C-alpha cells in the first residue's frame, strides 16, 4: 500500500492536459490528488523524481498474455509484471489463446485471473469470429457486456471480405473497434521473412509487402462503406502508411499502430538466421522503416503498441522455418522509442501522447492515460538517460525472445504506480518519509 | 582474410584465393583417387559424421567415400532410424554427436539455415551438404572445379544457368562462387522461378543478367548449367505445365549449338531426362555430368582435409 505519496521534482508530461513542465504530483489511496509547483505535504511519503520523467501509465493496445492455454510462454503474473517493468499500466490482451477469447466464460476466466494475479489492468480483446476461423462472427453484444474493449482475430486476417463486412456492420451497435492483423493469407502462406533481398539470400520463403497492403486497403474501404471504426495493427510497410494517410484525409474512421521493433529494426537483423528476430509482420526494408517513422511523426500512425509475443527458449531454438513468430516486447519498448526521440524524429511529448492519451481515446477510456485530478493513480516514472543491459535475467517476462539480448539500451522505467501499489519499483528507488 | 575457417556453410564468405586453394588441394586428391590403393592417412583418428535429413545418393556417397579415402572414422546417420524419429531436436542431436567425439558434421536439411543452428550451438566443424533453398557450397565448389579443370580459369567466362533458380540451393551457391571468381552469369528461367531482387531486377548480384528467353541466354555461352526441375512445381502454380517448361527451357543439341563450340554442360543430378535436359545431351560430347561426380569426391576430400588441418582463410 502506497497511501499518500508525493512525487517531487520530476518533469511531468501529460498530453491529456497539455502539460510539459517541472512539477510535483500528489497521489493518495490510489487517486491523483494534485499536481502543482513546490508541494509540501506533511506525513506523505516522498519520491525524489529529480531527473525523471513523470507521465501517465502507458497503455498498450496490443499484447499476448498467452492465458489461458499457453502459460508456459507467459501467465498473468509474469506478463503483467513484465508490462509494469516496461511502464505499462493498461494492456489489451489478444484473444489467440486456447480456447480463444470468443465466448463469455473464457473471457470471464481471463478477467478473474487478471483481477487475482495481475499487477496492472488487463483489458480483454474478443475474437471477431468464432474460433478465429474467419467464418461466423462472435456474440458481440454478450462479449461487450463482459468487458471486451475491442475485437480482433489477431494472428490472422479475417480472410473473407464478406465476413469482415458483416463484422463491421454488426459491431457498430456496440461501438467496438475492430483491430485487424492485415495479412492476405494466400500471398503470405508459409512465408518466413520479408520478400526481397534477405529472403533471396537466406533461401527463405518471403512475405510480400502487398500481403499487408491489400488487406489494409480492403478494410479501409469496408470501414468507409459501413461507417465502422477499424484499427490497423502493427503497420509495417511504406504503402500501408500511405493508404492510411489518404484514408484519414478522406475522413474514414481508421486508426493505426506501429511496434517499437518495426520502427527500429529491418530485415537485415535476420541475416545469420536469428529466430529471435522472426516476427509477423516481418521486419521490412529500411525504406519501410523510414516511412513508418514519418507516419509516426505526422500522426498517420496514432499509437505505439508492443505486440508483446512471448515464446519459450525451446520453441525458438530450432530450425528457422520451425520457429514461431514473435518478439517479447514490453520491457524494451521505451528505450527503443527514446532512440527515435534522441535521433530527432519525434518529440518526447509526442511519444508520451502515443503511449497514453491517444490509445486511451481509441478504446474510449478517457479516465485512463491521464494525470487529471481524481483519475486513478496510474503513473510511470522513467530515467531517459539510464543505461541497462538486456539479458535473459533482466527480463521478467517468461519470453526471453528478443534480438536485443546482449545489448545496452538507454532509458529505464524506475517506478510504475498502479492504484495504491507499486506495480514496479526499481531497486535503486527510495521512498522517504519527512 | 585472416582467421580460421571452422565451417563451410555458404560460399558468401569465400574469397577467390580460398576457392583457388581448394582447387589445388582437389588436384592432389584426384591423384590419390588414381592410385591402386585409394587411401591416405590424412584424417586418421578423426571422426566424420554424415547426418542427412533429406534423401540423397550422390552427395552422401561422395562424402562417405571422401572421408574413408582420408582414413577417417565415418558415422553414417539416418535420422529416420535415430532418436530424431522420437522427436529429438537438431540441437540435441548435434550435442550428442559432439559428446560422442565427432569432429566434423556433414549436415543436409530441408530447412534453410539449419547448419547455422548446429554451428552456433556446438563446437563441431559443420559442412553444409545442402540446406533448404539456401546453399549447397560443396556442390558449387565441385562445379567450379570442374569448369576450372576444362577452361583453365573462370575469369570472364559466360556461364548460363537454366532452370528453377528460386528453389535451388545449387544455383544460389554457384552464383556466389561464379561471381567471386569473375565469371559472367546469366540466369534463364520463367519469372515465377526467379527469386526476388536478384540480378538486374534488384540489387543482389546486380552484375548477373536475366534472360527468360532460352535462345538469347545460350548465345555465346562457355558453360551451361542445368538444374533439376522439381515436378511438384506445376502443382504449386509456378508452371502451367511440365510440357510447356520442356518446350521453352529444355537444353537439347540444337539449342546447345547457340553456345560456343567448346561449351561444357553441367547438371547437379539426378537428371530428369528429356525434361530439363535431352538424354542425348546427358551423354553427349559436351557433357561433364559424369566427371562432376568424380570431382565431387576430390573436392570433398580437399574440404575435409583443409578443415581438419585448421584452415587459415
XYZ file of C-alpha atoms in Angstrom:
747
model
C 0.000 0.000 0.000
C 1.378 3.346 -1.029
C -1.042 5.546 0.919
C -0.121 9.184 0.444
C 2.839 9.787 -1.856
C 4.462 12.950 -3.148
C 6.430 12.616 -6.379
C 8.777 15.559 -6.139
C 10.833 17.465 -8.673
C 10.023 15.390 -11.734
C 9.420 16.582 -15.276
C 5.698 15.996 -15.794
C 4.497 15.185 -19.295
C 0.746 14.652 -19.551
C -0.622 15.294 -23.059
C -4.220 14.876 -21.804
C -3.751 18.221 -20.022
C -1.127 19.571 -22.410
C 1.377 19.556 -19.571
C 5.120 19.558 -20.166
C 6.736 21.107 -17.113
C 8.526 20.556 -13.841
C 6.025 19.951 -11.052
C 5.187 17.831 -8.018
C 2.463 15.228 -8.063
C 0.493 14.055 -5.058
C -1.386 10.773 -5.043
C -3.351 9.211 -2.244
C -5.167 5.919 -1.834
C -4.979 5.150 -5.493
C -6.134 8.523 -6.857
C -4.427 11.530 -8.370
C -4.928 14.315 -5.810
C -2.991 17.309 -7.003
C -0.367 18.484 -9.439
C 1.396 21.741 -8.570
C 4.714 23.511 -8.017
C 6.545 23.072 -4.717
C 4.016 20.914 -2.951
C 4.651 20.236 0.693
C 2.524 17.565 2.348
C 3.398 16.685 5.944
C 3.261 12.959 6.606
C 3.297 11.873 2.959
C 5.946 9.550 1.596
C 8.276 11.273 -0.854
C 9.872 10.009 -4.039
C 12.683 12.123 -5.385
C 11.938 12.348 -9.105
C 14.709 14.799 -9.918
C 15.920 13.984 -13.450
C 12.995 11.657 -14.108
C 10.077 11.980 -16.498
C 6.706 11.527 -14.773
C 3.863 10.565 -17.113
C 0.536 8.777 -17.063
C 0.974 4.995 -17.047
C 1.436 3.671 -20.581
C -1.362 1.887 -22.451
C -0.540 -0.962 -24.837
C -3.271 -1.780 -27.352
C -1.580 -4.988 -28.488
C -0.113 -7.748 -26.350
C -0.227 -11.510 -25.958
C -0.515 -12.684 -22.377
C -0.900 -16.304 -23.579
C -3.522 -17.054 -20.945
C -5.405 -19.332 -20.974
C -3.712 -22.197 -22.758
C -0.082 -21.236 -23.250
C 1.038 -20.439 -19.705
C 4.486 -21.916 -20.428
C 5.075 -18.839 -22.622
C 3.523 -16.292 -20.254
C 0.960 -16.136 -17.487
C -0.946 -13.242 -15.975
C 1.527 -12.753 -13.154
C 4.683 -12.757 -15.319
C 3.011 -10.885 -18.156
C 1.600 -8.039 -16.086
C 4.793 -7.664 -14.021
C 6.767 -7.557 -17.275
C 4.408 -4.896 -18.635
C 4.751 -2.884 -15.416
C 8.539 -3.036 -15.715
C 8.073 -1.546 -19.179
C 5.970 1.303 -17.743
C 2.552 -0.010 -18.799
C -0.466 0.176 -16.505
C -3.077 -0.983 -19.025
C -2.618 -3.673 -21.652
C -5.030 -5.189 -24.136
C -4.774 -8.981 -24.224
C -5.188 -10.517 -27.669
C -7.595 -13.441 -27.995
C -5.441 -16.057 -29.775
C -5.412 -18.178 -26.635
C -6.593 -21.758 -26.168
C -9.520 -21.731 -26.016
C -9.678 -18.425 -27.843
C -11.449 -15.434 -26.279
C -14.584 -15.872 -28.353
C -17.032 -16.676 -25.568
C -18.246 -15.339 -22.258
C -16.778 -17.996 -19.994
C -13.222 -17.836 -21.323
C -13.267 -14.054 -21.133
C -14.646 -14.201 -17.608
C -11.891 -16.642 -16.677
C -9.232 -14.290 -18.046
C -10.707 -11.306 -16.221
C -10.898 -13.240 -12.951
C -7.268 -14.315 -13.279
C -6.235 -10.773 -14.193
C -8.008 -9.409 -11.097
C -6.384 -12.009 -8.862
C -2.845 -12.281 -10.243
C -2.327 -9.155 -12.302
C -0.419 -6.126 -11.025
C -1.864 -3.789 -13.684
C -5.100 -3.564 -15.704
C -5.745 -6.210 -18.353
C -8.480 -5.437 -20.867
C -9.572 -8.370 -22.992
C -9.899 -8.245 -26.759
C -12.514 -10.657 -28.058
C -12.301 -12.578 -31.307
C -14.068 -11.200 -34.370
C -15.054 -14.705 -35.457
C -15.758 -17.887 -33.562
C -12.545 -19.833 -33.003
C -10.708 -17.189 -35.062
C -11.709 -19.257 -38.037
C -12.965 -16.340 -40.086
C -16.393 -17.857 -40.762
C -19.012 -16.799 -38.162
C -18.982 -13.574 -36.179
C -18.983 -13.839 -32.373
C -21.755 -12.781 -29.983
C -20.518 -9.209 -29.909
C -23.243 -7.889 -27.621
C -22.554 -10.506 -24.977
C -18.775 -10.014 -25.235
C -19.176 -6.261 -24.990
C -21.181 -6.634 -21.775
C -18.490 -8.951 -20.430
C -15.943 -6.150 -20.793
C -14.103 -6.602 -24.064
C -12.922 -3.268 -25.397
C -12.136 -4.340 -28.953
C -12.375 -7.319 -31.293
C -9.612 -8.953 -33.303
C -8.709 -12.266 -34.905
C -5.072 -11.236 -34.359
C -2.607 -13.720 -35.758
C -4.695 -13.873 -38.900
C -6.787 -11.567 -41.015
C -10.478 -12.127 -41.445
C -9.782 -13.516 -44.899
C -13.325 -13.443 -46.235
C -14.295 -9.884 -47.147
C -17.999 -10.563 -46.681
C -17.422 -11.805 -43.126
C -15.404 -8.676 -42.347
C -18.156 -6.546 -43.841
C -20.749 -8.228 -41.606
C -18.497 -7.926 -38.560
C -18.042 -4.204 -39.138
C -21.781 -3.632 -39.611
C -22.711 -5.664 -36.551
C -20.072 -4.072 -34.316
C -21.483 -0.584 -34.914
C -24.265 -1.084 -32.379
C -21.744 -1.765 -29.605
C -19.181 0.868 -30.552
C -16.495 -1.816 -30.520
C -13.381 -1.160 -32.529
C -12.107 -3.898 -34.821
C -8.355 -4.435 -34.702
C -7.164 -6.096 -37.884
C -3.986 -8.092 -38.364
C -3.537 -7.358 -42.055
C -2.123 -10.316 -43.950
C -3.637 -11.775 -47.096
C -3.286 -15.474 -46.233
C -2.614 -16.903 -49.702
C 0.103 -14.360 -50.508
C 1.726 -14.842 -47.134
C 1.387 -18.640 -46.980
C 4.469 -20.355 -45.499
C 6.357 -17.058 -45.638
C 9.180 -16.620 -43.135
C 10.700 -13.181 -43.711
C 10.090 -10.099 -45.834
C 10.143 -10.926 -49.537
C 13.220 -9.352 -51.049
C 16.992 -9.421 -50.881
C 17.238 -11.039 -47.469
C 14.709 -13.767 -48.321
C 16.590 -14.488 -51.536
C 19.935 -14.536 -49.797
C 18.781 -16.814 -46.985
C 16.730 -19.070 -49.230
C 13.557 -18.466 -47.220
C 10.016 -18.020 -48.483
C 9.125 -14.351 -48.494
C 6.042 -12.471 -47.316
C 5.499 -9.629 -49.778
C 4.531 -6.183 -48.505
C 1.436 -6.445 -50.707
C 0.052 -9.171 -48.419
C -0.378 -6.425 -45.816
C -1.281 -3.555 -48.151
C -4.140 -5.431 -49.825
C -5.954 -6.060 -46.526
C -5.243 -2.555 -45.215
C -6.838 -1.139 -48.362
C -9.735 -3.601 -48.253
C -10.573 -2.911 -44.611
C -10.389 0.844 -45.094
C -12.865 0.548 -47.960
C -15.128 -1.641 -45.838
C -14.880 0.815 -42.932
C -15.862 3.601 -45.302
C -18.816 1.581 -46.573
C -20.089 0.580 -43.126
C -19.100 3.631 -41.081
C -17.356 1.297 -38.644
C -14.053 2.025 -36.930
C -11.072 -0.080 -37.867
C -7.687 -0.088 -36.176
C -4.771 -1.406 -38.234
C -2.444 -3.497 -36.084
C 1.362 -3.423 -36.410
C 1.716 -1.488 -39.678
C 4.976 -2.485 -41.345
C 5.042 -1.204 -44.929
C 5.518 2.170 -46.615
C 2.489 1.597 -48.857
C 0.211 0.838 -45.902
C 1.293 4.096 -44.236
C 0.365 5.947 -47.435
C -3.003 4.209 -47.749
C -3.851 5.040 -44.120
C -2.758 8.665 -44.576
C -5.029 9.069 -47.615
C -7.934 7.406 -45.794
C -7.585 9.778 -42.848
C -7.560 12.745 -45.235
C -10.904 11.494 -46.563
C -12.291 11.247 -43.039
C -12.556 7.465 -42.904
C -12.522 6.176 -39.326
C -9.205 4.391 -39.315
C -6.507 4.387 -36.664
C -3.188 2.579 -36.706
C -0.354 1.359 -34.543
C 3.336 0.631 -35.080
C 5.593 -1.518 -32.921
C 8.934 -0.491 -31.444
C 10.673 -3.269 -33.401
C 9.294 -2.256 -36.790
C 10.320 1.340 -36.022
C 13.886 0.442 -35.104
C 14.890 -2.764 -36.930
C 14.990 -4.023 -40.513
C 15.170 -7.348 -42.322
C 18.969 -7.153 -42.037
C 18.517 -8.442 -38.475
C 17.622 -11.830 -39.959
C 20.977 -12.412 -41.661
C 22.543 -15.286 -39.740
C 19.097 -16.845 -39.230
C 18.317 -15.218 -35.875
C 14.950 -16.739 -34.932
C 14.641 -14.102 -32.192
C 14.070 -11.504 -34.926
C 11.453 -13.680 -36.641
C 8.167 -11.848 -36.265
C 4.915 -11.121 -38.056
C 4.595 -8.940 -39.925
C 8.234 -9.497 -40.827
C 10.892 -6.843 -40.293
C 10.963 -4.938 -43.575
C 13.350 -2.777 -45.594
C 14.930 0.466 -44.403
C 12.613 2.493 -46.657
C 9.590 0.926 -44.939
C 11.065 1.759 -41.541
C 11.649 5.360 -42.616
C 8.059 5.622 -43.891
C 6.760 4.248 -40.569
C 8.780 6.825 -38.635
C 7.382 9.527 -40.935
C 3.886 8.176 -40.243
C 4.527 8.354 -36.509
C 5.890 11.883 -36.796
C 2.957 13.248 -38.819
C 0.240 11.427 -36.867
C -0.755 8.919 -39.570
C 0.235 6.258 -37.056
C -1.760 7.038 -33.922
C -0.163 4.879 -31.286
C 2.749 2.664 -30.400
C 1.840 -0.897 -29.425
C 4.329 -3.572 -28.454
C 2.746 -6.726 -29.908
C 4.487 -8.403 -26.961
C 4.683 -12.040 -28.120
C 6.493 -14.256 -25.637
C 7.727 -17.738 -26.584
C 9.872 -20.266 -24.718
C 13.573 -20.720 -25.480
C 12.949 -24.274 -26.665
C 10.412 -23.065 -29.227
C 12.844 -20.520 -30.664
C 15.985 -22.735 -30.576
C 15.032 -24.671 -33.701
C 15.426 -24.508 -37.465
C 14.363 -21.082 -38.723
C 11.212 -22.207 -40.529
C 10.070 -24.201 -37.475
C 10.388 -21.307 -35.017
C 7.234 -19.392 -34.050
C 6.804 -15.703 -34.933
C 7.083 -13.062 -32.232
C 9.249 -10.786 -30.119
C 8.960 -10.255 -26.380
C 8.396 -6.525 -26.281
C 7.092 -4.922 -23.058
C 10.401 -4.323 -21.340
C 12.431 -2.964 -24.248
C 9.738 -0.723 -25.786
C 10.542 2.532 -24.004
C 14.329 2.578 -24.592
C 13.869 1.700 -28.278
C 11.349 4.528 -28.668
C 13.539 7.008 -26.797
C 16.107 6.319 -29.519
C 13.665 7.861 -32.014
C 13.381 10.898 -29.741
C 17.170 11.202 -29.398
C 17.527 10.938 -33.187
C 15.148 13.879 -33.543
C 12.306 12.094 -35.368
C 9.683 12.810 -32.712
C 9.488 14.806 -29.507
C 9.282 13.187 -26.102
C 5.864 14.801 -25.717
C 4.637 13.156 -28.956
C 5.964 9.816 -27.787
C 4.172 10.016 -24.432
C 0.998 11.089 -26.240
C 1.190 7.927 -28.379
C 1.607 5.780 -25.282
C -1.068 7.382 -23.085
C -3.830 9.713 -24.233
C -4.146 8.531 -27.824
C -4.568 4.833 -27.055
C -6.997 5.727 -24.241
C -9.117 7.650 -26.741
C -9.097 4.787 -29.267
C -10.643 2.406 -26.713
C -12.904 5.135 -25.311
C -11.442 5.044 -21.781
C -10.976 8.736 -21.163
C -10.278 8.288 -17.447
C -7.084 6.398 -18.371
C -3.790 7.734 -19.668
C -4.120 10.949 -17.686
C -2.874 12.621 -14.505
C -6.024 14.731 -14.080
C -7.171 15.197 -10.508
C -9.472 12.380 -9.452
C -8.199 9.900 -12.039
C -6.886 6.511 -10.955
C -3.262 6.816 -9.826
C -1.526 5.244 -12.779
C 1.854 6.844 -13.124
C 5.126 5.933 -14.819
C 8.468 7.400 -13.752
C 11.419 6.888 -16.060
C 15.003 7.974 -16.460
C 15.613 8.687 -20.169
C 19.403 8.573 -19.696
C 19.896 5.447 -17.587
C 21.597 2.603 -19.446
C 20.979 -1.053 -18.793
C 21.968 -4.396 -20.302
C 19.239 -6.573 -21.815
C 19.814 -10.128 -20.613
C 17.593 -13.123 -20.062
C 17.855 -12.470 -16.332
C 16.905 -8.823 -16.667
C 13.586 -9.713 -18.299
C 10.632 -10.532 -16.049
C 8.606 -11.927 -18.939
C 8.802 -15.682 -19.423
C 9.514 -14.851 -23.055
C 13.232 -14.100 -23.405
C 12.761 -13.948 -27.171
C 14.197 -10.623 -28.208
C 17.050 -9.956 -30.639
C 18.162 -7.232 -28.189
C 19.621 -9.769 -25.719
C 23.193 -8.680 -25.006
C 22.639 -5.040 -25.989
C 22.905 -1.929 -23.826
C 19.776 0.214 -24.041
C 19.316 3.784 -22.887
C 16.209 4.699 -20.915
C 14.714 2.835 -17.988
C 11.449 2.754 -16.111
C 12.167 3.486 -12.438
C 8.668 3.105 -10.997
C 5.206 2.176 -12.198
C 2.355 3.063 -9.895
C -0.952 1.273 -10.297
C -3.603 2.432 -7.852
C -2.349 2.122 -4.316
C 0.613 -0.145 -5.213
C 3.926 -0.055 -6.959
C 3.462 -2.447 -9.859
C 7.175 -1.998 -10.457
C 9.835 -0.246 -8.435
C 13.480 -0.165 -9.482
C 15.720 -1.375 -6.665
C 17.595 1.940 -6.601
C 14.441 3.937 -5.779
C 13.756 5.026 -2.184
C 10.629 6.359 -0.533
C 11.496 8.933 2.117
C 9.288 9.951 4.992
C 9.679 13.534 6.157
C 41.109 -12.588 -44.984
C 42.556 -13.563 -41.643
C 41.243 -16.087 -39.187
C 40.446 -19.750 -39.177
C 37.660 -21.328 -41.142
C 35.713 -23.656 -38.881
C 32.713 -24.353 -41.097
C 31.611 -24.496 -44.704
C 28.108 -23.072 -44.533
C 27.796 -20.997 -47.699
C 30.084 -19.574 -50.365
C 29.231 -15.977 -49.445
C 32.314 -15.765 -47.221
C 34.815 -17.424 -49.615
C 37.439 -15.313 -51.386
C 38.751 -16.121 -54.872
C 42.124 -17.109 -53.343
C 40.429 -19.501 -50.965
C 38.471 -21.142 -53.792
C 41.626 -21.469 -55.904
C 43.298 -23.034 -52.864
C 40.547 -25.665 -52.768
C 41.199 -26.432 -56.463
C 44.885 -27.156 -55.883
C 44.204 -29.483 -52.943
C 41.496 -31.188 -55.032
C 44.083 -31.812 -57.759
C 46.236 -33.640 -55.215
C 43.200 -35.645 -54.094
C 42.431 -36.661 -57.654
C 45.923 -38.077 -57.758
C 45.170 -40.126 -54.609
C 41.957 -41.372 -56.223
C 44.000 -42.594 -59.193
C 46.304 -44.731 -57.072
C 45.874 -48.513 -56.882
C 45.373 -48.149 -53.110
C 42.985 -45.229 -52.849
C 43.793 -44.075 -49.346
C 45.840 -41.519 -47.439
C 46.133 -41.253 -43.652
C 45.368 -37.508 -43.527
C 42.262 -37.856 -41.307
C 43.321 -40.918 -39.320
C 41.828 -40.724 -35.828
C 39.226 -38.127 -36.824
C 35.520 -38.836 -36.689
C 33.340 -37.590 -39.520
C 29.562 -37.975 -39.306
C 27.024 -37.534 -42.059
C 23.517 -36.581 -40.936
C 21.093 -36.339 -43.834
C 17.548 -35.258 -43.041
C 16.721 -35.362 -46.737
C 17.293 -38.193 -49.187
C 20.462 -38.052 -51.252
C 22.535 -40.529 -53.201
C 25.475 -38.821 -54.768
C 26.240 -36.187 -52.152
C 26.075 -38.662 -49.278
C 28.059 -41.404 -51.012
C 30.560 -38.818 -52.174
C 31.156 -37.558 -48.627
C 31.307 -41.082 -47.174
C 33.862 -42.105 -49.765
C 35.897 -38.919 -49.405
C 36.136 -39.365 -45.629
C 37.041 -43.047 -45.969
C 39.794 -42.381 -48.502
C 41.247 -39.936 -45.976
C 41.161 -42.734 -43.337
C 38.608 -41.023 -41.060
C 36.150 -42.957 -38.909
C 32.857 -42.439 -40.689
C 29.469 -42.443 -38.967
C 26.575 -42.505 -41.334
C 23.404 -41.439 -39.529
C 19.937 -41.873 -40.841
C 17.534 -39.602 -38.990
C 14.613 -41.968 -39.594
C 16.363 -44.705 -37.566
C 17.785 -42.454 -34.812
C 16.210 -40.534 -31.929
C 15.201 -37.901 -34.441
C 12.274 -40.185 -35.170
C 11.375 -39.820 -31.461
C 11.296 -36.061 -31.853
C 14.863 -35.200 -30.822
C 15.735 -31.663 -31.865
C 18.570 -30.828 -34.245
C 20.499 -29.113 -31.436
C 20.125 -32.164 -29.175
C 21.312 -34.480 -31.928
C 24.302 -32.233 -32.617
C 25.145 -32.085 -28.883
C 25.017 -35.874 -28.717
C 27.377 -36.225 -31.662
C 29.685 -33.666 -30.078
C 29.734 -35.692 -26.843
C 30.490 -38.857 -28.800
C 33.648 -37.230 -30.127
C 32.598 -36.360 -33.662
C 34.929 -33.764 -35.202
C 33.233 -32.869 -38.457
C 29.469 -32.993 -39.018
C 28.170 -33.056 -42.569
C 24.569 -31.937 -42.488
C 21.809 -31.963 -45.047
C 18.489 -30.464 -44.007
C 15.239 -29.307 -45.601
C 15.253 -26.096 -43.522
C 17.320 -23.196 -44.824
C 19.822 -22.165 -42.160
C 19.811 -25.452 -40.200
C 23.631 -25.822 -40.440
C 23.981 -22.363 -38.836
C 21.962 -23.580 -35.863
C 24.374 -26.504 -35.389
C 27.416 -24.267 -35.914
C 26.219 -21.642 -33.412
C 25.371 -24.123 -30.678
C 28.172 -26.719 -30.754
C 31.937 -26.837 -31.195
C 31.634 -29.189 -34.188
C 33.048 -28.289 -37.587
C 29.992 -28.136 -39.824
C 29.863 -28.778 -43.545
C 26.608 -27.795 -45.167
C 25.606 -30.574 -47.559
C 22.547 -28.635 -48.711
C 20.005 -26.660 -46.653
C 16.563 -25.878 -47.993
C 16.671 -23.361 -50.819
C 19.692 -21.670 -49.284
C 23.077 -23.153 -50.109
C 24.953 -26.211 -51.301
C 28.533 -24.958 -51.125
C 30.318 -28.261 -51.784
C 28.268 -28.840 -54.943
C 29.123 -25.346 -56.176
C 32.814 -25.857 -55.419
C 32.844 -29.117 -57.374
C 31.056 -27.373 -60.244
C 33.578 -24.524 -60.212
C 36.445 -27.006 -60.016
C 35.077 -28.998 -62.953
C 34.806 -25.845 -65.076
C 38.254 -24.701 -63.979
C 39.819 -28.031 -64.991
C 38.402 -27.660 -68.506
C 38.752 -23.932 -69.059
C 41.872 -23.184 -67.034
C 40.206 -20.179 -65.381
C 36.743 -18.858 -64.574
C 37.557 -15.204 -65.167
C 35.365 -13.733 -67.893
C 33.579 -16.988 -68.774
C 29.947 -16.692 -69.796
C 28.023 -19.114 -67.610
C 24.308 -19.630 -68.247
C 22.235 -21.248 -65.502
C 18.912 -22.620 -66.721
C 16.078 -23.817 -64.511
C 14.350 -23.325 -61.196
C 16.645 -20.710 -59.637
C 14.167 -19.729 -56.937
C 14.062 -23.060 -55.133
C 17.637 -24.098 -55.912
C 20.400 -24.077 -53.325
C 22.766 -25.247 -56.068
C 22.033 -22.126 -58.110
C 22.427 -19.780 -55.146
C 25.808 -21.194 -54.167
C 27.011 -21.237 -57.758
C 26.059 -17.602 -58.247
C 28.157 -16.644 -55.205
C 31.100 -18.754 -56.340
C 30.981 -17.830 -60.035
C 30.704 -14.094 -59.417
C 33.535 -14.267 -56.859
C 35.703 -15.984 -59.488
C 34.928 -13.328 -62.105
C 32.578 -15.311 -64.355
C 29.694 -13.533 -66.102
C 26.466 -15.220 -65.009
C 23.224 -15.307 -66.981
C 20.071 -16.739 -65.427
C 17.388 -18.232 -67.619
C 14.004 -19.273 -66.231
C 10.361 -18.258 -66.150
C 9.888 -15.300 -63.807
C 7.896 -17.457 -61.395
C 11.062 -19.455 -60.747
C 13.245 -16.398 -60.161
C 13.872 -15.219 -56.597
C 13.016 -11.623 -55.616
C 15.545 -8.829 -56.018
C 18.125 -10.846 -57.906
C 20.254 -9.730 -60.792
C 19.361 -6.720 -62.877
C 15.812 -6.531 -61.488
C 17.065 -5.871 -57.972
C 20.218 -5.276 -56.046
C 21.556 -8.694 -55.013
C 24.160 -9.583 -57.670
C 23.404 -6.578 -59.909
C 26.034 -7.839 -62.375
C 24.063 -11.042 -63.042
C 21.892 -10.775 -66.152
C 18.422 -12.230 -66.554
C 17.264 -13.669 -69.850
C 13.976 -15.539 -69.777
C 14.420 -16.403 -73.468
C 16.498 -19.553 -73.854
C 17.920 -18.588 -77.251
C 19.449 -15.303 -76.168
C 20.533 -16.815 -72.848
C 22.551 -19.546 -74.566
C 24.175 -17.321 -77.148
C 27.959 -17.425 -76.803
C 27.903 -19.383 -73.531
C 31.126 -21.048 -72.368
C 29.293 -23.061 -69.727
C 25.673 -24.199 -69.448
C 24.412 -25.392 -66.073
C 21.007 -27.003 -65.977
C 19.072 -27.501 -62.761
C 16.805 -30.312 -61.759
C 13.144 -29.368 -62.116
C 11.015 -30.480 -59.193
C 7.919 -31.899 -60.796
C 5.699 -30.573 -57.995
C 6.330 -27.004 -59.250
C 3.312 -27.326 -61.505
C 1.100 -28.192 -58.542
C 2.407 -25.120 -56.668
C 1.329 -22.960 -59.576
C 4.823 -21.896 -60.635
C 4.422 -23.519 -64.048
C 1.399 -24.041 -66.283
C 2.670 -27.487 -67.272
C 5.825 -29.585 -67.449
C 5.213 -29.850 -71.191
C 5.395 -26.100 -71.622
C 8.527 -25.927 -69.468
C 10.146 -28.616 -71.602
C 9.233 -26.775 -74.788
C 10.596 -23.474 -73.553
C 13.612 -24.389 -71.439
C 14.890 -27.848 -72.274
C 18.564 -27.981 -73.248
C 18.986 -30.107 -76.359
C 21.611 -30.499 -79.075
C 20.037 -27.951 -81.350
C 19.836 -25.233 -78.703
C 23.343 -26.036 -77.490
C 24.612 -25.031 -80.940
C 23.884 -21.413 -79.970
C 26.591 -21.618 -77.331
C 30.307 -21.627 -78.054
C 31.677 -24.674 -79.849
C 33.628 -25.819 -76.812
C 30.738 -25.247 -74.401
C 30.645 -27.550 -71.388
C 27.406 -28.803 -69.893
C 26.833 -29.404 -66.185
C 23.943 -30.749 -64.114
C 23.991 -31.436 -60.359
C 21.971 -34.623 -60.831
C 19.840 -36.566 -60.745
C 18.661 -35.574 -64.231
C 15.014 -35.663 -65.281
C 15.937 -36.918 -68.728
C 14.034 -35.311 -71.581
C 12.567 -32.687 -69.275
C 15.252 -30.128 -68.406
C 17.856 -31.957 -70.463
C 17.588 -34.101 -73.619
C 19.085 -37.532 -72.953
C 21.326 -37.185 -75.985
C 22.967 -34.212 -74.261
C 23.441 -36.025 -70.951
C 25.804 -38.459 -72.635
C 26.939 -36.109 -75.425
C 30.442 -34.771 -76.094
C 29.902 -31.503 -74.197
C 28.622 -33.173 -71.042
C 30.738 -33.113 -67.879
C 27.991 -34.647 -65.777
C 29.865 -37.850 -65.043
C 33.078 -36.019 -64.284
C 31.214 -33.796 -61.815
C 30.553 -36.918 -59.746
C 34.243 -37.906 -59.715
C 35.362 -34.356 -58.965
C 32.813 -34.230 -56.161
C 34.801 -36.811 -54.229
C 38.093 -34.962 -54.844
C 36.665 -31.599 -53.754
C 35.058 -33.082 -50.630
C 38.355 -34.800 -49.747
C 40.039 -31.420 -50.147
C 37.471 -29.684 -47.931
C 37.632 -32.342 -45.212
C 41.422 -32.195 -45.289
C 41.526 -28.393 -45.093
C 39.004 -28.250 -42.234
C 40.817 -30.920 -40.220
C 44.129 -29.072 -40.642
C 42.848 -25.862 -39.063
C 42.125 -23.984 -42.241
C 43.575 -20.490 -42.464
C 41.396 -18.299 -44.641
